[in-house]
Amino acid sequence: MMKHPAYGFSLALLGLLGAMHSAHANDSVGWVSTGGVQYLKSDEIRMVSEDLFISVDKIRVDYEFHNDAASDITETVLFPLPAAATDVDGDFANVKALHQSFKIWVNGQSVKPTQHVRALWRDTSKASIDITEALRTECHLNDAQIADPASLLRNGNEDHVIQPCLAQLAKARIISSLPIDQPVWDSQIIYSWQQTFPAKQSIRVRHEYVPLIGGSLAGISRSDEEYARDMQKTYCFDETFWQKMTRSQRIYPSYEALGYILTTGANWAKPIERFHLTIEKPKDTLMSLCWDRSLKKVSDTRFEAYKTNFTPTRDIDIIFAIPALKDQGNWQP
């Protein structure tokens, strides 16, 4: 378990991932338009509790919301999934499986949400530009192609689909020139559904899905100082983690990472009254994330944190250092 700084700095998974990790999200209320996603702050609906479970196999979230108003309130509830990056060094190929695994229940009843596809372009200043409509109108791509650009790369369509498309967008000055480390756009799925919150009553909402896992077989090296600095900022490594990950890359030669958009939980009327976080790490891995001392180790693989009147200010990004296999010949106890 890493030592982490206090949970007082900006913690936030819609400015999701860096190049090699992914994230998931909290409920918020708002609306979806072709210009992007807008989030609203609810003045009457509060989050009584949130119970968040995170593992590499499943993310499960249980909420209790209460409407303090004297009348029913119907809102559009939004749930953003990862803005999945497809870089030279990483290909998040399991986007479709993640979308298919996403399920919602309200008071125990299954809900079928509306799916919204977004395409985000990271320009040279690292700002994200929503190019969803441009891909539809200028490049004639459908939602499936926009949502999973890695499939275009895998199917050999880079030269005759992706490059002409991006060239057209650059010509129209919708995007800047193509950065070296970005062959395609970042794709994002946002789910929405209409939800009625009965007056003076509580409702329970559950989400469950298979997370999108990023990572690298090459491990982490201190030789690239900018990369190492970004990783340190994202995951709050301590020196022990660094030493075990970088010492000849023999003991922990690779890593996996995932994230969760927690900050949208601040969009409700009051702080989250009761918050419970559970993280189940893979056996024998090292784990690091930015959190405070409330996160306690309760077993060899499980960590838990409890908070009251909690206002999230930063998203959750977790890295797991993967040990070498004994039969690879480079394993050390």
PDB file of N, CA, C and O in Angstrom, residues 175-221:
ATOM      1  N   ILE A 175      -9.691  20.725 -36.753  1.00  0.00           N
ATOM      2  CA  ILE A 175      -8.615  20.260 -35.892  1.00  0.00           C
ATOM      3  C   ILE A 175      -7.308  20.874 -36.379  1.00  0.00           C
ATOM      4  O   ILE A 175      -7.229  21.393 -37.498  1.00  0.00           O
ATOM      5  N   SER A 176      -6.294  20.787 -35.538  1.00  0.00           N
ATOM      6  CA  SER A 176      -4.962  21.210 -35.941  1.00  0.00           C
ATOM      7  C   SER A 176      -4.285  20.037 -36.634  1.00  0.00           C
ATOM      8  O   SER A 176      -4.876  18.990 -36.845  1.00  0.00           O
ATOM      9  N   SER A 177      -3.021  20.192 -36.981  1.00  0.00           N
ATOM     10  CA  SER A 177      -2.298  19.102 -37.627  1.00  0.00           C
ATOM     11  C   SER A 177      -2.206  17.908 -36.682  1.00  0.00           C
ATOM     12  O   SER A 177      -2.290  18.039 -35.470  1.00  0.00           O
ATOM     13  N   LEU A 178      -2.023  16.716 -37.238  1.00  0.00           N
ATOM     14  CA  LEU A 178      -2.037  15.469 -36.488  1.00  0.00           C
ATOM     15  C   LEU A 178      -0.799  15.343 -35.603  1.00  0.00           C
ATOM     16  O   LEU A 178       0.312  15.303 -36.101  1.00  0.00           O
ATOM     17  N   PRO A 179      -0.982  15.265 -34.268  1.00  0.00           N
ATOM     18  CA  PRO A 179       0.184  15.028 -33.398  1.00  0.00           C
ATOM     19  C   PRO A 179       0.774  13.649 -33.653  1.00  0.00           C
ATOM     20  O   PRO A 179       0.062  12.719 -34.027  1.00  0.00           O
ATOM     21  N   ILE A 180       2.050  13.508 -33.407  1.00  0.00           N
ATOM     22  CA  ILE A 180       2.735  12.240 -33.665  1.00  0.00           C
ATOM     23  C   ILE A 180       2.166  11.110 -32.819  1.00  0.00           C
ATOM     24  O   ILE A 180       2.051   9.973 -33.270  1.00  0.00           O
ATOM     25  N   ASP A 181       1.794  11.410 -31.566  1.00  0.00           N
ATOM     26  CA  ASP A 181       1.378  10.350 -30.652  1.00  0.00           C
ATOM     27  C   ASP A 181      -0.126  10.092 -30.674  1.00  0.00           C
ATOM     28  O   ASP A 181      -0.648   9.397 -29.825  1.00  0.00           O
ATOM     29  N   GLN A 182      -0.855  10.654 -31.653  1.00  0.00           N
ATOM     30  CA  GLN A 182      -2.306  10.489 -31.676  1.00  0.00           C
ATOM     31  C   GLN A 182      -2.803  10.114 -33.064  1.00  0.00           C
ATOM     32  O   GLN A 182      -3.108  10.953 -33.888  1.00  0.00           O
ATOM     33  N   PRO A 183      -2.910   8.826 -33.365  1.00  0.00           N
ATOM     34  CA  PRO A 183      -3.365   8.430 -34.690  1.00  0.00           C
ATOM     35  C   PRO A 183      -4.843   8.662 -34.907  1.00  0.00           C
ATOM     36  O   PRO A 183      -5.285   8.825 -36.041  1.00  0.00           O
ATOM     37  N   VAL A 184      -5.654   8.646 -33.855  1.00  0.00           N
ATOM     38  CA  VAL A 184      -7.096   8.870 -33.973  1.00  0.00           C
ATOM     39  C   VAL A 184      -7.587   9.677 -32.777  1.00  0.00           C
ATOM     40  O   VAL A 184      -6.822  10.067 -31.902  1.00  0.00           O
ATOM     41  N   TRP A 185      -8.890   9.919 -32.745  1.00  0.00           N
ATOM     42  CA  TRP A 185      -9.537  10.664 -31.678  1.00  0.00           C
ATOM     43  C   TRP A 185      -9.757   9.766 -30.455  1.00  0.00           C
ATOM     44  O   TRP A 185      -9.711   8.553 -30.523  1.00  0.00           O
ATOM     45  N   ASP A 186     -10.019  10.417 -29.315  1.00  0.00           N
ATOM     46  CA  ASP A 186     -10.466   9.701 -28.128  1.00  0.00           C
ATOM     47  C   ASP A 186     -11.981   9.549 -28.235  1.00  0.00           C
ATOM     48  O   ASP A 186     -12.679  10.508 -28.578  1.00  0.00           O
ATOM     49  N   SER A 187     -12.483   8.354 -27.965  1.00  0.00           N
ATOM     50  CA  SER A 187     -13.920   8.118 -28.065  1.00  0.00           C
ATOM     51  C   SER A 187     -14.522   8.004 -26.676  1.00  0.00           C
ATOM     52  O   SER A 187     -13.886   7.535 -25.736  1.00  0.00           O
ATOM     53  N   GLN A 188     -15.776   8.436 -26.567  1.00  0.00           N
ATOM     54  CA  GLN A 188     -16.465   8.378 -25.288  1.00  0.00           C
ATOM     55  C   GLN A 188     -17.932   8.025 -25.496  1.00  0.00           C
ATOM     56  O   GLN A 188     -18.558   8.484 -26.456  1.00  0.00           O
ATOM     57  N   ILE A 189     -18.452   7.198 -24.598  1.00  0.00           N
ATOM     58  CA  ILE A 189     -19.874   6.885 -24.559  1.00  0.00           C
ATOM     59  C   ILE A 189     -20.452   7.506 -23.299  1.00  0.00           C
ATOM     60  O   ILE A 189     -19.886   7.381 -22.210  1.00  0.00           O
ATOM     61  N   ILE A 190     -21.581   8.183 -23.450  1.00  0.00           N
ATOM     62  CA  ILE A 190     -22.300   8.732 -22.305  1.00  0.00           C
ATOM     63  C   ILE A 190     -23.715   8.183 -22.339  1.00  0.00           C
ATOM     64  O   ILE A 190     -24.393   8.260 -23.371  1.00  0.00           O
ATOM     65  N   TYR A 191     -24.137   7.587 -21.241  1.00  0.00           N
ATOM     66  CA  TYR A 191     -25.493   7.069 -21.135  1.00  0.00           C
ATOM     67  C   TYR A 191     -26.382   8.112 -20.470  1.00  0.00           C
ATOM     68  O   TYR A 191     -25.946   8.849 -19.577  1.00  0.00           O
ATOM     69  N   SER A 192     -27.645   8.157 -20.891  1.00  0.00           N
ATOM     70  CA  SER A 192     -28.598   9.055 -20.241  1.00  0.00           C
ATOM     71  C   SER A 192     -29.946   8.363 -20.118  1.00  0.00           C
ATOM     72  O   SER A 192     -30.283   7.470 -20.900  1.00  0.00           O
ATOM     73  N   TRP A 193     -30.690   8.757 -19.119  1.00  0.00           N
ATOM     74  CA  TRP A 193     -32.066   8.282 -18.980  1.00  0.00           C
ATOM     75  C   TRP A 193     -32.864   9.297 -18.164  1.00  0.00           C
ATOM     76  O   TRP A 193     -32.308  10.056 -17.376  1.00  0.00           O
ATOM     77  N   GLN A 194     -34.179   9.314 -18.396  1.00  0.00           N
ATOM     78  CA  GLN A 194     -35.070  10.175 -17.640  1.00  0.00           C
ATOM     79  C   GLN A 194     -35.384   9.509 -16.310  1.00  0.00           C
ATOM     80  O   GLN A 194     -35.802   8.361 -16.267  1.00  0.00           O
ATOM     81  N   GLN A 195     -35.179  10.250 -15.233  1.00  0.00           N
ATOM     82  CA  GLN A 195     -35.413   9.689 -13.912  1.00  0.00           C
ATOM     83  C   GLN A 195     -36.310  10.608 -13.096  1.00  0.00           C
ATOM     84  O   GLN A 195     -36.037  11.803 -12.967  1.00  0.00           O
ATOM     85  N   THR A 196     -37.395  10.056 -12.561  1.00  0.00           N
ATOM     86  CA  THR A 196     -38.264  10.804 -11.663  1.00  0.00           C
ATOM     87  C   THR A 196     -37.863  10.531 -10.218  1.00  0.00           C
ATOM     88  O   THR A 196     -37.758   9.371  -9.798  1.00  0.00           O
ATOM     89  N   PHE A 197     -37.633  11.606  -9.484  1.00  0.00           N
ATOM     90  CA  PHE A 197     -37.307  11.523  -8.066  1.00  0.00           C
ATOM     91  C   PHE A 197     -38.562  11.936  -7.287  1.00  0.00           C
ATOM     92  O   PHE A 197     -38.932  13.117  -7.286  1.00  0.00           O
ATOM     93  N   PRO A 198     -39.256  10.986  -6.656  1.00  0.00           N
ATOM     94  CA  PRO A 198     -40.515  11.298  -5.952  1.00  0.00           C
ATOM     95  C   PRO A 198     -40.289  12.278  -4.798  1.00  0.00           C
ATOM     96  O   PRO A 198     -39.254  12.247  -4.126  1.00  0.00           O
ATOM     97  N   ALA A 199     -41.273  13.134  -4.580  1.00  0.00           N
ATOM     98  CA  ALA A 199     -41.174  14.144  -3.530  1.00  0.00           C
ATOM     99  C   ALA A 199     -40.978  13.506  -2.168  1.00  0.00           C
ATOM    100  O   ALA A 199     -41.647  12.540  -1.804  1.00  0.00           O
ATOM    101  N   LYS A 200     -40.008  14.040  -1.426  1.00  0.00           N
ATOM    102  CA  LYS A 200     -39.736  13.630  -0.056  1.00  0.00           C
ATOM    103  C   LYS A 200     -39.445  12.132   0.079  1.00  0.00           C
ATOM    104  O   LYS A 200     -39.675  11.546   1.136  1.00  0.00           O
ATOM    105  N   GLN A 201     -38.918  11.518  -0.982  1.00  0.00           N
ATOM    106  CA  GLN A 201     -38.629  10.089  -0.953  1.00  0.00           C
ATOM    107  C   GLN A 201     -37.223   9.820  -1.473  1.00  0.00           C
ATOM    108  O   GLN A 201     -36.610  10.655  -2.140  1.00  0.00           O
ATOM    109  N   SER A 202     -36.744   8.604  -1.187  1.00  0.00           N
ATOM    110  CA  SER A 202     -35.447   8.152  -1.679  1.00  0.00           C
ATOM    111  C   SER A 202     -35.625   7.123  -2.778  1.00  0.00           C
ATOM    112  O   SER A 202     -36.639   6.414  -2.817  1.00  0.00           O
ATOM    113  N   ILE A 203     -34.669   7.055  -3.690  1.00  0.00           N
ATOM    114  CA  ILE A 203     -34.607   5.981  -4.674  1.00  0.00           C
ATOM    115  C   ILE A 203     -33.196   5.412  -4.644  1.00  0.00           C
ATOM    116  O   ILE A 203     -32.246   6.084  -4.235  1.00  0.00           O
ATOM    117  N   ARG A 204     -33.071   4.165  -5.077  1.00  0.00           N
ATOM    118  CA  ARG A 204     -31.771   3.492  -5.121  1.00  0.00           C
ATOM    119  C   ARG A 204     -31.421   3.178  -6.578  1.00  0.00           C
ATOM    120  O   ARG A 204     -32.260   2.686  -7.330  1.00  0.00           O
ATOM    121  N   VAL A 205     -30.196   3.489  -6.938  1.00  0.00           N
ATOM    122  CA  VAL A 205     -29.703   3.282  -8.298  1.00  0.00           C
ATOM    123  C   VAL A 205     -28.447   2.432  -8.225  1.00  0.00           C
ATOM    124  O   VAL A 205     -27.576   2.674  -7.367  1.00  0.00           O
ATOM    125  N   ARG A 206     -28.359   1.430  -9.114  1.00  0.00           N
ATOM    126  CA  ARG A 206     -27.147   0.606  -9.196  1.00  0.00           C
ATOM    127  C   ARG A 206     -26.632   0.598 -10.623  1.00  0.00           C
ATOM    128  O   ARG A 206     -27.407   0.500 -11.581  1.00  0.00           O
ATOM    129  N   HIS A 207     -25.302   0.704 -10.771  1.00  0.00           N
ATOM    130  CA  HIS A 207     -24.612   0.503 -12.046  1.00  0.00           C
ATOM    131  C   HIS A 207     -23.631  -0.633 -11.885  1.00  0.00           C
ATOM    132  O   HIS A 207     -23.047  -0.806 -10.813  1.00  0.00           O
ATOM    133  N   GLU A 208     -23.414  -1.341 -12.972  1.00  0.00           N
ATOM    134  CA  GLU A 208     -22.421  -2.411 -12.941  1.00  0.00           C
ATOM    135  C   GLU A 208     -21.862  -2.586 -14.344  1.00  0.00           C
ATOM    136  O   GLU A 208     -22.617  -2.578 -15.326  1.00  0.00           O
ATOM    137  N   TYR A 209     -20.553  -2.755 -14.462  1.00  0.00           N
ATOM    138  CA  TYR A 209     -19.948  -2.944 -15.775  1.00  0.00           C
ATOM    139  C   TYR A 209     -18.512  -3.434 -15.649  1.00  0.00           C
ATOM    140  O   TYR A 209     -17.898  -3.345 -14.581  1.00  0.00           O
ATOM    141  N   VAL A 210     -17.994  -3.947 -16.737  1.00  0.00           N
ATOM    142  CA  VAL A 210     -16.603  -4.404 -16.801  1.00  0.00           C
ATOM    143  C   VAL A 210     -15.735  -3.199 -17.154  1.00  0.00           C
ATOM    144  O   VAL A 210     -15.979  -2.535 -18.161  1.00  0.00           O
ATOM    145  N   PRO A 211     -14.726  -2.880 -16.363  1.00  0.00           N
ATOM    146  CA  PRO A 211     -13.934  -1.681 -16.632  1.00  0.00           C
ATOM    147  C   PRO A 211     -13.037  -1.837 -17.848  1.00  0.00           C
ATOM    148  O   PRO A 211     -12.692  -2.938 -18.260  1.00  0.00           O
ATOM    149  N   LEU A 212     -12.673  -0.714 -18.386  1.00  0.00           N
ATOM    150  CA  LEU A 212     -11.719  -0.645 -19.485  1.00  0.00           C
ATOM    151  C   LEU A 212     -10.325  -0.512 -18.874  1.00  0.00           C
ATOM    152  O   LEU A 212     -10.042   0.418 -18.131  1.00  0.00           O
ATOM    153  N   ILE A 213      -9.449  -1.468 -19.166  1.00  0.00           N
ATOM    154  CA  ILE A 213      -8.133  -1.522 -18.540  1.00  0.00           C
ATOM    155  C   ILE A 213      -7.057  -1.056 -19.506  1.00  0.00           C
ATOM    156  O   ILE A 213      -6.973  -1.526 -20.633  1.00  0.00           O
ATOM    157  N   GLY A 214      -6.254  -0.109 -19.060  1.00  0.00           N
ATOM    158  CA  GLY A 214      -5.080   0.285 -19.821  1.00  0.00           C
ATOM    159  C   GLY A 214      -3.845  -0.335 -19.205  1.00  0.00           C
ATOM    160  O   GLY A 214      -3.917  -1.074 -18.234  1.00  0.00           O
ATOM    161  N   GLY A 215      -2.695  -0.028 -19.772  1.00  0.00           N
ATOM    162  CA  GLY A 215      -1.475  -0.566 -19.199  1.00  0.00           C
ATOM    163  C   GLY A 215      -0.333  -0.582 -20.181  1.00  0.00           C
ATOM    164  O   GLY A 215      -0.423  -0.049 -21.283  1.00  0.00           O
ATOM    165  N   SER A 216       0.760  -1.200 -19.756  1.00  0.00           N
ATOM    166  CA  SER A 216       1.941  -1.285 -20.604  1.00  0.00           C
ATOM    167  C   SER A 216       2.754  -2.509 -20.221  1.00  0.00           C
ATOM    168  O   SER A 216       2.931  -2.802 -19.038  1.00  0.00           O
ATOM    169  N   LEU A 217       3.232  -3.221 -21.226  1.00  0.00           N
ATOM    170  CA  LEU A 217       4.142  -4.336 -20.989  1.00  0.00           C
ATOM    171  C   LEU A 217       5.562  -3.854 -20.752  1.00  0.00           C
ATOM    172  O   LEU A 217       6.418  -4.617 -20.306  1.00  0.00           O
ATOM    173  N   ALA A 218       5.808  -2.577 -21.056  1.00  0.00           N
ATOM    174  CA  ALA A 218       7.160  -2.026 -20.953  1.00  0.00           C
ATOM    175  C   ALA A 218       7.466  -1.452 -19.578  1.00  0.00           C
ATOM    176  O   ALA A 218       8.576  -1.019 -19.319  1.00  0.00           O
ATOM    177  N   GLY A 219       6.459  -1.447 -18.689  1.00  0.00           N
ATOM    178  CA  GLY A 219       6.699  -0.926 -17.356  1.00  0.00           C
ATOM    179  C   GLY A 219       6.883   0.582 -17.345  1.00  0.00           C
ATOM    180  O   GLY A 219       6.448   1.289 -18.245  1.00  0.00           O
ATOM    181  N   ILE A 220       7.549   1.081 -16.318  1.00  0.00           N
ATOM    182  CA  ILE A 220       7.769   2.511 -16.134  1.00  0.00           C
ATOM    183  C   ILE A 220       9.262   2.764 -16.016  1.00  0.00           C
ATOM    184  O   ILE A 220       9.965   2.070 -15.292  1.00  0.00           O
ATOM    185  N   SER A 221       9.743   3.754 -16.731  1.00  0.00           N
ATOM    186  CA  SER A 221      11.152   4.101 -16.686  1.00  0.00           C
ATOM    187  C   SER A 221      11.319   5.542 -16.240  1.00  0.00           C
ATOM    188  O   SER A 221      10.543   6.418 -16.623  1.00  0.00           O
TER     189      SER A 221
END
